[in-house]
mmCIF file of C-alpha atoms in Angstrom:
data_model
loop_
_atom_site.group_PDB
_atom_site.id
_atom_site.type_symbol
_atom_site.label_atom_id
_atom_site.label_comp_id
_atom_site.label_asym_id
_atom_site.label_seq_id
_atom_site.Cartn_x
_atom_site.Cartn_y
_atom_site.Cartn_z
ATOM 1 C CA UNK Y 3 -179.955 21.578 -134.383
ATOM 2 C CA UNK Y 4 -181.914 17.964 -134.469
ATOM 3 C CA UNK Y 5 -181.938 17.302 -130.777
ATOM 4 C CA UNK Y 6 -183.427 21.421 -130.145
ATOM 5 C CA UNK Y 7 -186.002 19.938 -133.258
ATOM 6 C CA UNK Y 8 -186.913 17.253 -130.730
ATOM 7 C CA UNK Y 9 -186.522 19.101 -127.645
ATOM 8 C CA UNK Y 10 -189.242 20.979 -129.306
ATOM 9 C CA UNK Y 11 -191.206 18.837 -131.028
ATOM 10 C CA UNK Y 12 -191.372 17.388 -127.292
ATOM 11 C CA UNK Y 13 -192.840 20.883 -125.328
ATOM 12 C CA UNK Y 14 -195.691 21.777 -128.671
ATOM 13 C CA UNK Y 15 -197.053 18.216 -127.756
ATOM 14 C CA UNK Y 16 -198.000 19.447 -123.748
ATOM 15 C CA UNK Y 17 -201.446 20.684 -126.159
ATOM 16 C CA UNK Y 18 -202.565 17.032 -126.862
ATOM 17 C CA UNK Y 19 -201.747 16.351 -122.525
ATOM 18 C CA UNK Y 20 -205.212 17.585 -120.767
ATOM 19 C CA UNK Y 21 -204.764 17.853 -117.157
ATOM 20 C CA UNK Y 22 -206.883 15.402 -115.479
ATOM 21 C CA UNK Y 23 -208.108 16.959 -112.013
ATOM 22 C CA UNK Y 24 -210.592 18.841 -113.780
ATOM 23 C CA UNK Y 25 -213.205 15.706 -114.249
ATOM 24 C CA UNK Y 26 -213.959 16.512 -110.478
ATOM 25 C CA UNK Y 27 -215.349 20.151 -111.810
ATOM 26 C CA UNK Y 28 -218.102 19.344 -114.515
ATOM 27 C CA UNK Y 29 -217.160 21.300 -117.483
ATOM 28 C CA UNK Y 30 -213.799 22.397 -117.200
ATOM 29 C CA UNK Y 31 -211.248 21.347 -118.857
ATOM 30 C CA UNK Y 32 -208.072 22.881 -120.298
ATOM 31 C CA UNK Y 33 -204.579 21.328 -122.065
ATOM 32 C CA UNK Y 34 -200.821 21.446 -119.882
ATOM 33 C CA UNK Y 35 -200.148 23.497 -122.877
ATOM 34 C CA UNK Y 36 -203.348 26.261 -122.293
ATOM 35 C CA UNK Y 37 -202.322 25.912 -118.400
ATOM 36 C CA UNK Y 38 -199.281 27.149 -118.907
ATOM 37 C CA UNK Y 39 -200.313 30.216 -120.266
ATOM 38 C CA UNK Y 40 -201.930 31.231 -117.775
ATOM 39 C CA UNK Y 41 -200.038 30.467 -116.181
ATOM 40 C CA UNK Y 42 -196.818 32.803 -117.752
ATOM 41 C CA UNK Y 43 -199.423 35.591 -117.897
ATOM 42 C CA UNK Y 44 -200.890 35.705 -113.763
ATOM 43 C CA UNK Y 45 -196.714 35.616 -113.024
ATOM 44 C CA UNK Y 46 -195.738 37.870 -115.341
ATOM 45 C CA UNK Y 47 -198.631 40.293 -113.340
ATOM 46 C CA UNK Y 48 -197.208 38.505 -109.391
ATOM 47 C CA UNK Y 49 -193.422 40.000 -111.104
ATOM 48 C CA UNK Y 50 -195.503 43.287 -111.474
ATOM 49 C CA UNK Y 51 -196.453 43.568 -107.738
ATOM 50 C CA UNK Y 52 -193.449 41.849 -106.585
ATOM 51 C CA UNK Y 53 -190.539 44.386 -106.892
ATOM 52 C CA UNK Y 54 -187.354 42.401 -105.766
ATOM 53 C CA UNK Y 55 -188.530 39.486 -108.056
ATOM 54 C CA UNK Y 56 -187.079 38.504 -111.207
ATOM 55 C CA UNK Y 57 -189.364 38.497 -113.636
ATOM 56 C CA UNK Y 58 -187.409 36.538 -115.970
ATOM 57 C CA UNK Y 59 -187.057 33.410 -114.176
ATOM 58 C CA UNK Y 60 -190.061 33.883 -113.006
ATOM 59 C CA UNK Y 61 -191.748 33.911 -116.498
ATOM 60 C CA UNK Y 62 -188.528 31.026 -117.634
ATOM 61 C CA UNK Y 63 -189.983 28.768 -114.622
ATOM 62 C CA UNK Y 64 -193.429 29.014 -114.731
ATOM 63 C CA UNK Y 65 -192.961 28.188 -118.689
ATOM 64 C CA UNK Y 66 -191.172 24.959 -118.012
ATOM 65 C CA UNK Y 67 -192.811 23.895 -114.535
ATOM 66 C CA UNK Y 68 -194.754 21.487 -115.844
ATOM 67 C CA UNK Y 69 -192.624 20.561 -118.751
ATOM 68 C CA UNK Y 70 -191.442 17.358 -117.368
ATOM 69 C CA UNK Y 71 -195.251 15.926 -118.164
ATOM 70 C CA UNK Y 72 -194.723 15.325 -122.498
ATOM 71 C CA UNK Y 73 -193.417 12.610 -121.080
ATOM 72 C CA UNK Y 74 -195.380 11.940 -117.757
ATOM 73 C CA UNK Y 75 -198.754 12.754 -118.279
ATOM 74 C CA UNK Y 76 -200.822 15.121 -115.804
ATOM 75 C CA UNK Y 77 -201.324 13.568 -112.736
ATOM 76 C CA UNK Y 78 -204.127 14.543 -110.870
ATOM 77 C CA UNK Y 79 -203.965 14.504 -106.778
ATOM 78 C CA UNK Y 80 -206.116 10.647 -106.600
ATOM 79 C CA UNK Y 81 -204.226 9.032 -108.745
ATOM 80 C CA UNK Y 82 -200.791 10.470 -106.939
ATOM 81 C CA UNK Y 83 -201.498 7.955 -104.774
ATOM 82 C CA UNK Y 84 -200.867 5.097 -106.433
ATOM 83 C CA UNK Y 85 -198.447 6.221 -109.500
ATOM 84 C CA UNK Y 86 -195.641 7.414 -109.162
ATOM 85 C CA UNK Y 87 -193.376 9.064 -111.957
ATOM 86 C CA UNK Y 88 -189.892 10.289 -111.786
ATOM 87 C CA UNK Y 89 -190.398 13.209 -113.010
ATOM 88 C CA UNK Y 90 -186.611 14.266 -112.043
ATOM 89 C CA UNK Y 91 -185.696 10.909 -114.337
ATOM 90 C CA UNK Y 92 -188.178 12.687 -116.901
ATOM 91 C CA UNK Y 93 -185.939 16.432 -117.395
ATOM 92 C CA UNK Y 94 -182.458 14.485 -116.305
ATOM 93 C CA UNK Y 95 -183.589 12.898 -119.708
ATOM 94 C CA UNK Y 96 -185.413 15.551 -121.693
ATOM 95 C CA UNK Y 97 -182.711 17.809 -121.295
ATOM 96 C CA UNK Y 98 -180.071 15.476 -122.770
ATOM 97 C CA UNK Y 99 -178.614 17.395 -125.019
ATOM 98 C CA UNK Y 100 -179.921 20.057 -125.202
ATOM 99 C CA UNK Y 101 -176.944 22.760 -125.426
ATOM 100 C CA UNK Y 102 -180.095 25.054 -122.905
ATOM 101 C CA UNK Y 103 -180.408 21.516 -120.552
ATOM 102 C CA UNK Y 104 -178.988 22.203 -117.240
ATOM 103 C CA UNK Y 105 -180.657 24.788 -118.033
ATOM 104 C CA UNK Y 106 -184.052 24.009 -118.063
ATOM 105 C CA UNK Y 107 -183.273 21.248 -114.903
ATOM 106 C CA UNK Y 108 -182.079 23.814 -112.496
ATOM 107 C CA UNK Y 109 -185.460 25.761 -113.255
ATOM 108 C CA UNK Y 110 -187.838 23.060 -112.748
ATOM 109 C CA UNK Y 111 -185.780 22.022 -109.851
ATOM 110 C CA UNK Y 112 -185.586 25.431 -108.312
ATOM 111 C CA UNK Y 113 -189.563 25.858 -108.794
ATOM 112 C CA UNK Y 114 -190.147 22.183 -107.065
ATOM 113 C CA UNK Y 115 -187.834 23.990 -103.814
ATOM 114 C CA UNK Y 116 -190.419 27.438 -103.412
ATOM 115 C CA UNK Y 117 -187.032 27.840 -101.718
ATOM 116 C CA UNK Y 118 -186.861 31.527 -103.995
ATOM 117 C CA UNK Y 119 -188.467 34.672 -104.236
ATOM 118 C CA UNK Y 120 -189.395 33.419 -108.163
ATOM 119 C CA UNK Y 121 -190.115 29.780 -107.201
ATOM 120 C CA UNK Y 122 -192.697 30.568 -104.502
ATOM 121 C CA UNK Y 123 -194.666 33.525 -107.392
ATOM 122 C CA UNK Y 124 -193.925 30.138 -109.416
ATOM 123 C CA UNK Y 125 -195.942 28.456 -107.590
ATOM 124 C CA UNK Y 126 -198.777 31.337 -106.112
ATOM 125 C CA UNK Y 127 -199.122 31.463 -110.282
ATOM 126 C CA UNK Y 128 -199.677 27.998 -110.338
ATOM 127 C CA UNK Y 129 -202.345 27.854 -108.240
ATOM 128 C CA UNK Y 130 -203.752 31.783 -109.490
ATOM 129 C CA UNK Y 131 -204.487 29.952 -112.226
ATOM 130 C CA UNK Y 132 -206.523 27.528 -111.606
ATOM 131 C CA UNK Y 133 -208.459 29.614 -109.114
ATOM 132 C CA UNK Y 134 -209.058 31.551 -111.770
ATOM 133 C CA UNK Y 135 -210.900 28.700 -113.487
ATOM 134 C CA UNK Y 136 -212.726 27.515 -109.948
ATOM 135 C CA UNK Y 137 -214.486 31.330 -110.294
ATOM 136 C CA UNK Y 138 -215.689 31.607 -113.980
ATOM 137 C CA UNK Y 139 -216.811 27.863 -112.969
ATOM 138 C CA UNK Y 140 -218.863 29.107 -109.696
ATOM 139 C CA UNK Y 141 -219.918 31.936 -111.710
ATOM 140 C CA UNK Y 142 -221.519 30.048 -114.231
ATOM 141 C CA UNK Y 143 -223.422 28.230 -111.401
ATOM 142 C CA UNK Y 144 -221.282 25.151 -110.942
ATOM 143 C CA UNK Y 145 -220.926 23.598 -107.549
ATOM 144 C CA UNK Y 146 -218.813 21.442 -107.205
ATOM 145 C CA UNK Y 147 -215.199 24.272 -107.398
ATOM 146 C CA UNK Y 148 -216.524 25.908 -104.597
ATOM 147 C CA UNK Y 149 -215.215 23.412 -102.206
ATOM 148 C CA UNK Y 150 -211.886 22.948 -104.221
ATOM 149 C CA UNK Y 151 -211.206 27.512 -103.616
ATOM 150 C CA UNK Y 152 -209.904 27.212 -100.309
ATOM 151 C CA UNK Y 153 -207.579 24.666 -101.240
ATOM 152 C CA UNK Y 154 -206.587 26.520 -103.585
ATOM 153 C CA UNK Y 155 -206.281 29.985 -101.493
ATOM 154 C CA UNK Y 156 -203.551 28.679 -98.398
ATOM 155 C CA UNK Y 157 -201.697 26.594 -100.316
ATOM 156 C CA UNK Y 158 -200.148 31.210 -101.998
ATOM 157 C CA UNK Y 159 -197.175 32.037 -99.831
ATOM 158 C CA UNK Y 160 -196.573 35.629 -101.006
ATOM 159 C CA UNK Y 161 -198.855 38.452 -99.945
ATOM 160 C CA UNK Y 162 -199.212 39.460 -103.798
ATOM 161 C CA UNK Y 163 -200.956 35.712 -104.733
ATOM 162 C CA UNK Y 164 -202.717 36.144 -100.891
ATOM 163 C CA UNK Y 165 -203.977 39.304 -102.193
ATOM 164 C CA UNK Y 166 -204.824 39.431 -106.066
ATOM 165 C CA UNK Y 167 -207.082 35.518 -104.527
ATOM 166 C CA UNK Y 168 -208.695 38.026 -102.393
ATOM 167 C CA UNK Y 169 -209.946 40.382 -105.576
ATOM 168 C CA UNK Y 170 -210.385 37.305 -107.427
ATOM 169 C CA UNK Y 171 -212.626 36.267 -105.363
ATOM 170 C CA UNK Y 172 -214.212 39.550 -104.808
ATOM 171 C CA UNK Y 173 -214.164 39.995 -108.516
ATOM 172 C CA UNK Y 174 -216.802 38.787 -110.957
ATOM 173 C CA UNK Y 175 -215.628 36.371 -114.310
ATOM 174 C CA UNK Y 176 -216.986 38.094 -116.479
ATOM 175 C CA UNK Y 177 -217.601 41.721 -115.011
ATOM 176 C CA UNK Y 178 -214.343 43.104 -117.513
ATOM 177 C CA UNK Y 179 -217.220 42.418 -119.996
ATOM 178 C CA UNK Y 180 -219.972 43.437 -118.640
ATOM 179 C CA UNK Y 181 -218.491 46.702 -118.829
ATOM 180 C CA UNK Y 182 -217.102 47.355 -122.344
ATOM 181 C CA UNK Y 183 -221.132 46.251 -122.847
ATOM 182 C CA UNK Y 184 -221.941 49.131 -121.149
ATOM 183 C CA UNK Y 185 -219.900 50.873 -122.595
ATOM 184 C CA UNK Y 186 -220.328 50.387 -125.353
ATOM 185 C CA UNK Y 187 -224.435 50.470 -125.676
ATOM 186 C CA UNK Y 188 -225.033 53.054 -123.662
ATOM 187 C CA UNK Y 189 -226.289 51.272 -120.460
ATOM 188 C CA UNK Y 190 -228.304 47.666 -120.133
ATOM 189 C CA UNK Y 191 -231.901 48.566 -122.050
#
């Protein structure tokens, strides 16, 4: 049980590791754990839109997709031009001694291979989480996110992911809040 407790402490470290790409977007920032929560919500939604997807497997894959960053940190695209992280070794060491370690390794390998429906949906969920953040910042008046959105959308591989991206693009980030405000106050005054 001690090894499992150590694993859980390590996983919780993701709350303190910040995603490094956000430094190029102005005010945006989030921890890896915050990102993972968003990816899980999106993956659940994509599974509902994709009836052939194995929802449990998809969610487990999303839960662990960035777990190696507890050991490696989060490297953005520029940093990856100069620093080579050994994710495979990080996952191997992280999984060592865990009764479910091989399951974690398998899920991360499947995510990275992008060959199964669940892996493609998980990768789309990962990109859509970023797209939602970009759209929110853009709607608040920041210009930098608009430069990145097209590149993020180009990475989407599933029909459900592409369709959801279109809806995100057409929806203002605070429309849900405004609808509640209008309904509760009888209209804007």
